[in-house]
Short mmCIF file of C-alpha atoms in Angstrom, two decimals:
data_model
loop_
_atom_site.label_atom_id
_atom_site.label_comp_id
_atom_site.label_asym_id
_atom_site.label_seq_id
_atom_site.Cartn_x
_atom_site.Cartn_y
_atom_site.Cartn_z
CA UNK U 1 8.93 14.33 52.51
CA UNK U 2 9.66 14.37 56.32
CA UNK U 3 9.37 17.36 57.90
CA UNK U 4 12.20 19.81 58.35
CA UNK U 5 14.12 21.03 61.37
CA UNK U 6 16.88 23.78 62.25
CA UNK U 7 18.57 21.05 64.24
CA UNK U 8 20.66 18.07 64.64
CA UNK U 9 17.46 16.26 63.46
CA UNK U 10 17.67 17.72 60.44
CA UNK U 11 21.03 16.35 59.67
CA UNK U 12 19.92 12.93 60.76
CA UNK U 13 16.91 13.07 58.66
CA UNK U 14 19.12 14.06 55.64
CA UNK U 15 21.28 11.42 56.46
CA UNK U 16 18.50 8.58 56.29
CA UNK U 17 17.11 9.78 53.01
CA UNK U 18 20.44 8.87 51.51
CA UNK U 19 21.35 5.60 53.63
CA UNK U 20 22.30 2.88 51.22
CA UNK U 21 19.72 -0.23 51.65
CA UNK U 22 21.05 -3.32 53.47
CA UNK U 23 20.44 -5.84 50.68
CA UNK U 24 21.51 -9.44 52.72
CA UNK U 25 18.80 -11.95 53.11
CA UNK U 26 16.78 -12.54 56.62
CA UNK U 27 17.40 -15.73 58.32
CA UNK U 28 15.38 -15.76 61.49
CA UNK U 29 11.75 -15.90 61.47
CA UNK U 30 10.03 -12.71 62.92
CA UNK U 31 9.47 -12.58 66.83
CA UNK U 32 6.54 -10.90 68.50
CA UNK U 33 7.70 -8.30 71.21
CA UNK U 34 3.59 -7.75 71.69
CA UNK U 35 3.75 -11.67 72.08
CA UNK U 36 6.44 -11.02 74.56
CA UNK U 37 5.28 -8.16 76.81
CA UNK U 38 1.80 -10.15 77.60
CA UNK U 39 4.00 -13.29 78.29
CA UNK U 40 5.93 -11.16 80.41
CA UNK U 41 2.98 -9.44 82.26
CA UNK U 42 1.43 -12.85 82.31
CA UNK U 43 4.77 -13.86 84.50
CA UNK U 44 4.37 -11.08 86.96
CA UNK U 45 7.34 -9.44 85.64
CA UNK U 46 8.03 -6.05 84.13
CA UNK U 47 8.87 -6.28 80.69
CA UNK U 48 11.95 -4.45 79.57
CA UNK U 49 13.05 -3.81 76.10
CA UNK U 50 16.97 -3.50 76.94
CA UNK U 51 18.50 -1.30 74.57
CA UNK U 52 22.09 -1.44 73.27
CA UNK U 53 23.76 1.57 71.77
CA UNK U 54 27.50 3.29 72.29
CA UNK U 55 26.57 6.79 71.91
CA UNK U 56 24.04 9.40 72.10
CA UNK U 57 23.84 13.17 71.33
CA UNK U 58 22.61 13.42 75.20
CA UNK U 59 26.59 13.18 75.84
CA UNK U 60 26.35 8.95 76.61
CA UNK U 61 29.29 6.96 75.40
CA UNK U 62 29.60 2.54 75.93
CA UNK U 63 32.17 0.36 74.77
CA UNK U 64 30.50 -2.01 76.27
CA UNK U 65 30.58 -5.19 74.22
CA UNK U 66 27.02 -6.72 72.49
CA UNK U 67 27.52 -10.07 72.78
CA UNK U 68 28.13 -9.87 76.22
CA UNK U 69 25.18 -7.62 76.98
CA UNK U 70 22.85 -10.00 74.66
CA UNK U 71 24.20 -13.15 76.15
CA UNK U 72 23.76 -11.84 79.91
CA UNK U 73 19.98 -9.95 79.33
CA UNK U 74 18.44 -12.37 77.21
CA UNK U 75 17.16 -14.55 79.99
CA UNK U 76 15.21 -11.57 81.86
CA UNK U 77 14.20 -8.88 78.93
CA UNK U 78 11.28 -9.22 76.86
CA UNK U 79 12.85 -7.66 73.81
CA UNK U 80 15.92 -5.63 73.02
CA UNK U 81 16.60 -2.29 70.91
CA UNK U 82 19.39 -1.62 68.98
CA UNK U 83 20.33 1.55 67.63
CA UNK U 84 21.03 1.72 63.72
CA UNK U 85 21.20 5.24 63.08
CA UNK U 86 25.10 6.22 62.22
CA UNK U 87 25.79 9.46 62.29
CA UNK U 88 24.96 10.65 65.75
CA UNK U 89 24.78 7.07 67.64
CA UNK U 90 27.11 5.24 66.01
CA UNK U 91 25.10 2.88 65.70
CA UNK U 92 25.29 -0.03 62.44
CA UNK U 93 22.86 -2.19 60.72
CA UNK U 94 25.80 -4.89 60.89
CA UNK U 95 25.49 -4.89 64.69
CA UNK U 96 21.97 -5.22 64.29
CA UNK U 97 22.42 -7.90 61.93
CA UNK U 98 24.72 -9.88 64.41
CA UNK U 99 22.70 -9.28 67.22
CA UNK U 100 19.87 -11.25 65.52
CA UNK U 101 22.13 -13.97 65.17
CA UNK U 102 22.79 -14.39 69.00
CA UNK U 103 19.07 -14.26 70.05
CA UNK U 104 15.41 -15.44 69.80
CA UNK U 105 14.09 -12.39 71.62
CA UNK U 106 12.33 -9.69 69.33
CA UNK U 107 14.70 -6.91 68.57
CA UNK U 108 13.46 -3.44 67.79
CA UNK U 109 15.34 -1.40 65.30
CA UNK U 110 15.58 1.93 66.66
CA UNK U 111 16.16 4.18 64.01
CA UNK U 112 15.36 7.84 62.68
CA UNK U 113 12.84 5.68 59.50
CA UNK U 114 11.49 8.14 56.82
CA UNK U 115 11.77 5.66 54.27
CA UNK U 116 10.53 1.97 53.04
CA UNK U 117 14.00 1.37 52.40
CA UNK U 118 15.29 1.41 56.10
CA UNK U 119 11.77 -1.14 56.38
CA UNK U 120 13.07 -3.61 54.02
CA UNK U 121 16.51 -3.40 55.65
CA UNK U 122 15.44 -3.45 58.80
CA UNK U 123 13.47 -6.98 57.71
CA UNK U 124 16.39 -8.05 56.08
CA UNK U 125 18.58 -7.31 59.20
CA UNK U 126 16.44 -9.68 61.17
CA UNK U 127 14.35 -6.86 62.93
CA UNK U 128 11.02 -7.97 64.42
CA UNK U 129 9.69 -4.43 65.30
CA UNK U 130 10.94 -1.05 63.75
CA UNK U 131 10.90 2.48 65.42
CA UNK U 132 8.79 5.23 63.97
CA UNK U 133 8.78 9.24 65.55
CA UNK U 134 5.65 11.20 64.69
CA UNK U 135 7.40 14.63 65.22
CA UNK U 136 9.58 14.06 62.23
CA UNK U 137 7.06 12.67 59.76
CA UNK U 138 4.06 13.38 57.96
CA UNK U 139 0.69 11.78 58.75
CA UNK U 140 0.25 10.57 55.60
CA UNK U 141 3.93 9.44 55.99
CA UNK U 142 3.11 7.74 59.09
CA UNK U 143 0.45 6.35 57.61
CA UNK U 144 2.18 4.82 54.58
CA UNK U 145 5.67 3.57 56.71
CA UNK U 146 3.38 1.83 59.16
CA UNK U 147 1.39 -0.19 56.38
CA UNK U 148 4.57 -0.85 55.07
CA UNK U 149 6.10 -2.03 58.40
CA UNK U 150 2.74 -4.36 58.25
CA UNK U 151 3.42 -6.06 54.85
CA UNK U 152 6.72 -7.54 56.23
CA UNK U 153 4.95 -8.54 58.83
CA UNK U 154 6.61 -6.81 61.78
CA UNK U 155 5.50 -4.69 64.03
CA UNK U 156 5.62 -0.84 64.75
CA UNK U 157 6.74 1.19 67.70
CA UNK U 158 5.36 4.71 66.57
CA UNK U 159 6.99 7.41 69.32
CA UNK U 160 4.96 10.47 70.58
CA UNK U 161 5.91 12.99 73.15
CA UNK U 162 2.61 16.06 73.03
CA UNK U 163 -0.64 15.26 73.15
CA UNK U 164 -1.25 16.19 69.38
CA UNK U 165 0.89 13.38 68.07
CA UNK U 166 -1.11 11.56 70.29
CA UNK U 167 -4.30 12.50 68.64
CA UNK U 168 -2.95 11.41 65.27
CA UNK U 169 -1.21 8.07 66.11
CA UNK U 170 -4.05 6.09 67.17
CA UNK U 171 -6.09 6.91 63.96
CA UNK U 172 -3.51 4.55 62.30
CA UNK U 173 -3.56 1.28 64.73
CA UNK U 174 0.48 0.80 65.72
CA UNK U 175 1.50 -2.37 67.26
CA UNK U 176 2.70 0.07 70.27
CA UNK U 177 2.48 3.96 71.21
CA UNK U 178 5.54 4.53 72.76
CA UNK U 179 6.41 7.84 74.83
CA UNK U 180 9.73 9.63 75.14
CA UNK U 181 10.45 11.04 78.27
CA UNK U 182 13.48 13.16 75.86
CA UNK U 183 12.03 15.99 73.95
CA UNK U 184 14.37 15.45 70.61
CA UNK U 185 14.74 19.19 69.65
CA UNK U 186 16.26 20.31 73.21
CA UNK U 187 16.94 16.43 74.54
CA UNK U 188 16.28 17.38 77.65
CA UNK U 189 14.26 14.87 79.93
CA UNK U 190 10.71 15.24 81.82
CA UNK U 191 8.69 12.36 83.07
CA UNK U 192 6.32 13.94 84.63
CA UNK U 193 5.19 14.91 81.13
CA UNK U 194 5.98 11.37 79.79
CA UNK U 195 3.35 9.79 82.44
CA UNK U 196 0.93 12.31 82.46
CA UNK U 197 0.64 11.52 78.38
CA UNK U 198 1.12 7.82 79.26
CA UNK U 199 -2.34 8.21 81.21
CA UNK U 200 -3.85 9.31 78.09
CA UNK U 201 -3.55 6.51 75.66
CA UNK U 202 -6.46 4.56 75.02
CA UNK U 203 -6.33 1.24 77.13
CA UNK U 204 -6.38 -0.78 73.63
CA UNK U 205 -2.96 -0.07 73.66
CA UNK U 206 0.31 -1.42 74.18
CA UNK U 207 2.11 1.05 75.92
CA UNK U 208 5.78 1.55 76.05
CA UNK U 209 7.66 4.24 78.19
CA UNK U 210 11.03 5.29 76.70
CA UNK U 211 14.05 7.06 78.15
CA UNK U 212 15.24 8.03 81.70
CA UNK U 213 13.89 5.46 83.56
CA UNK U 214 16.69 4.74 85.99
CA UNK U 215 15.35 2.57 88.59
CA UNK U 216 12.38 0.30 89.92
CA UNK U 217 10.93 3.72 91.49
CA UNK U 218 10.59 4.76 88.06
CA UNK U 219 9.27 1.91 86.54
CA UNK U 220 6.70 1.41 89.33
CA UNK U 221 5.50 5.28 88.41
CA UNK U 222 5.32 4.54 84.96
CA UNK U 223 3.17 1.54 85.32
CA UNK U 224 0.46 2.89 87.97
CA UNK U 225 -0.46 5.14 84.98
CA UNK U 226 -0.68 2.60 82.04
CA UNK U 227 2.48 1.89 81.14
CA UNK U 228 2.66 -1.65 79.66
CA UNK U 229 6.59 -2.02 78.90
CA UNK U 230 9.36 -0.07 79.55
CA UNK U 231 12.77 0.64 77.08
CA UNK U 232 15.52 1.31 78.81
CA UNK U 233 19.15 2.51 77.17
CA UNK U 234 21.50 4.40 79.57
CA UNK U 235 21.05 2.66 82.61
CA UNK U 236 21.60 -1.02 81.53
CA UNK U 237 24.64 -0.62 79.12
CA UNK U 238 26.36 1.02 82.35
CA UNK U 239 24.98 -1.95 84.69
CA UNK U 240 22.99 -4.46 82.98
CA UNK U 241 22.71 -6.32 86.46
CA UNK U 242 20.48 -3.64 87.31
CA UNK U 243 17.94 -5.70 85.26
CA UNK U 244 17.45 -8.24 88.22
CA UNK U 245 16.29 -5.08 90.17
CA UNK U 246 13.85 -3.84 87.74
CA UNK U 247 11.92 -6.93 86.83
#
């Protein structure tokens, strides 16, 4: 069982455990974001994982349309994320599903995943890569949903933000160690605790820095330490012509 929490996270948790499996069949073959990043770096370009969601417990609300976003990003972004989880981003596999539909990048499904349910949907939905958090799973959990993520043959984004998650995540070979820059329990946001972990990840590594990243200045910081890719939420659904400036 995934751990338990006094918090919001709790709830969310809860709420995945019971989530109803999206049953439809997958029509796209899968797309490699690791594929894309190197193509990307290859390019000289930054590669951004452009994320679409409409709200956030960190107070962010969009209305912003996906098809325009998709339509608009697609030529510059190496990937896009799209938040699933109901209940405190509103988020939908349908708009996953239809987001697939409109695109031949890889699309991450960012999700709260405890279980190899949300792994079939999320291949099903046309996911390429799918969103794992090591503060709100086992290890042998871990373990177990990113084998699983491996026998659809997609990839895995497993999330740390402490240097003991750390420890344990590379023991288990994800596709990409991605660090949060929001702590999940108090949401509040530190980077300089982000890159200093981001310095730590062994070089074999894809890595991906996740929220606050606002600007190039950020980006630019992020990658003199190690960073590889960068997913960014907030600051493109407001602008997403911001993108040409942080390529």
């Amino acid at each position: 069982m995934p751990k338990n929490f006094n918090n919001w996270l709790n709830d969310v948790i809860q709420h995945s455990l019971k989530r109803n499996k999206f049953n439809g069949k997958r029509d796209r073959k899968i797309y490699s974001l690791r594929n894309s990043i190197i193509e990307s770096k290859y390019k000289k370009l930054n590669p951004i994982i452009a994320e679409y969601k409409t709200r956030s417990p960190s107070g962010f609300i969009s209305d912003r349309d996906y098809k325009e976003y998709v339509k608009f990003l697609e030529n510059y972004v190496a990937g896009f994320s799209v938040l699933t989880e109901e209940k405190y981003f509103n988020g939908s596999y349908e708009v996953l599903n239809n987001i697939a539909k409109l695109t031949s990048k890889p699309i991450l499904m960012k999700d709260f995943v405890v279980t190899f349910d949300q792994i079939e949907s999320a291949y099903n939905l046309g996911a390429d890569v799918v969103l794992l958090i090591a503060s709100i799973i086992s290890e042998k959990e871990l373990e177990n949903l990113i084998n699983e993520i491996k026998n659809y043959g997609m990839e895995s984004l497993v999330e740390i933000h402490d240097q003991n998650e750390l420890e344990v995540v590379i023991n288990y070979n994800p596709s990409f160690v991605g660090v949060n820059s929001r702590n999940l329990f108090n949401l509040s946001i530190d980077l300089n605790n982000a890159v200093k972990l981001i310095e730590k990840i062994p070089k074999n590594f894809i890595k991906i820095a996740e929220s606050g990243l606002k600007n190039r200045n950020d980006i630019d910081i992020f990658k003199s330490h190690g960073a590889d890719a960068f997913l960014i939420g907030s600051s493109l659904m407001k602008d997403p012509h911001l993108i040409i400036s942080l390529i």
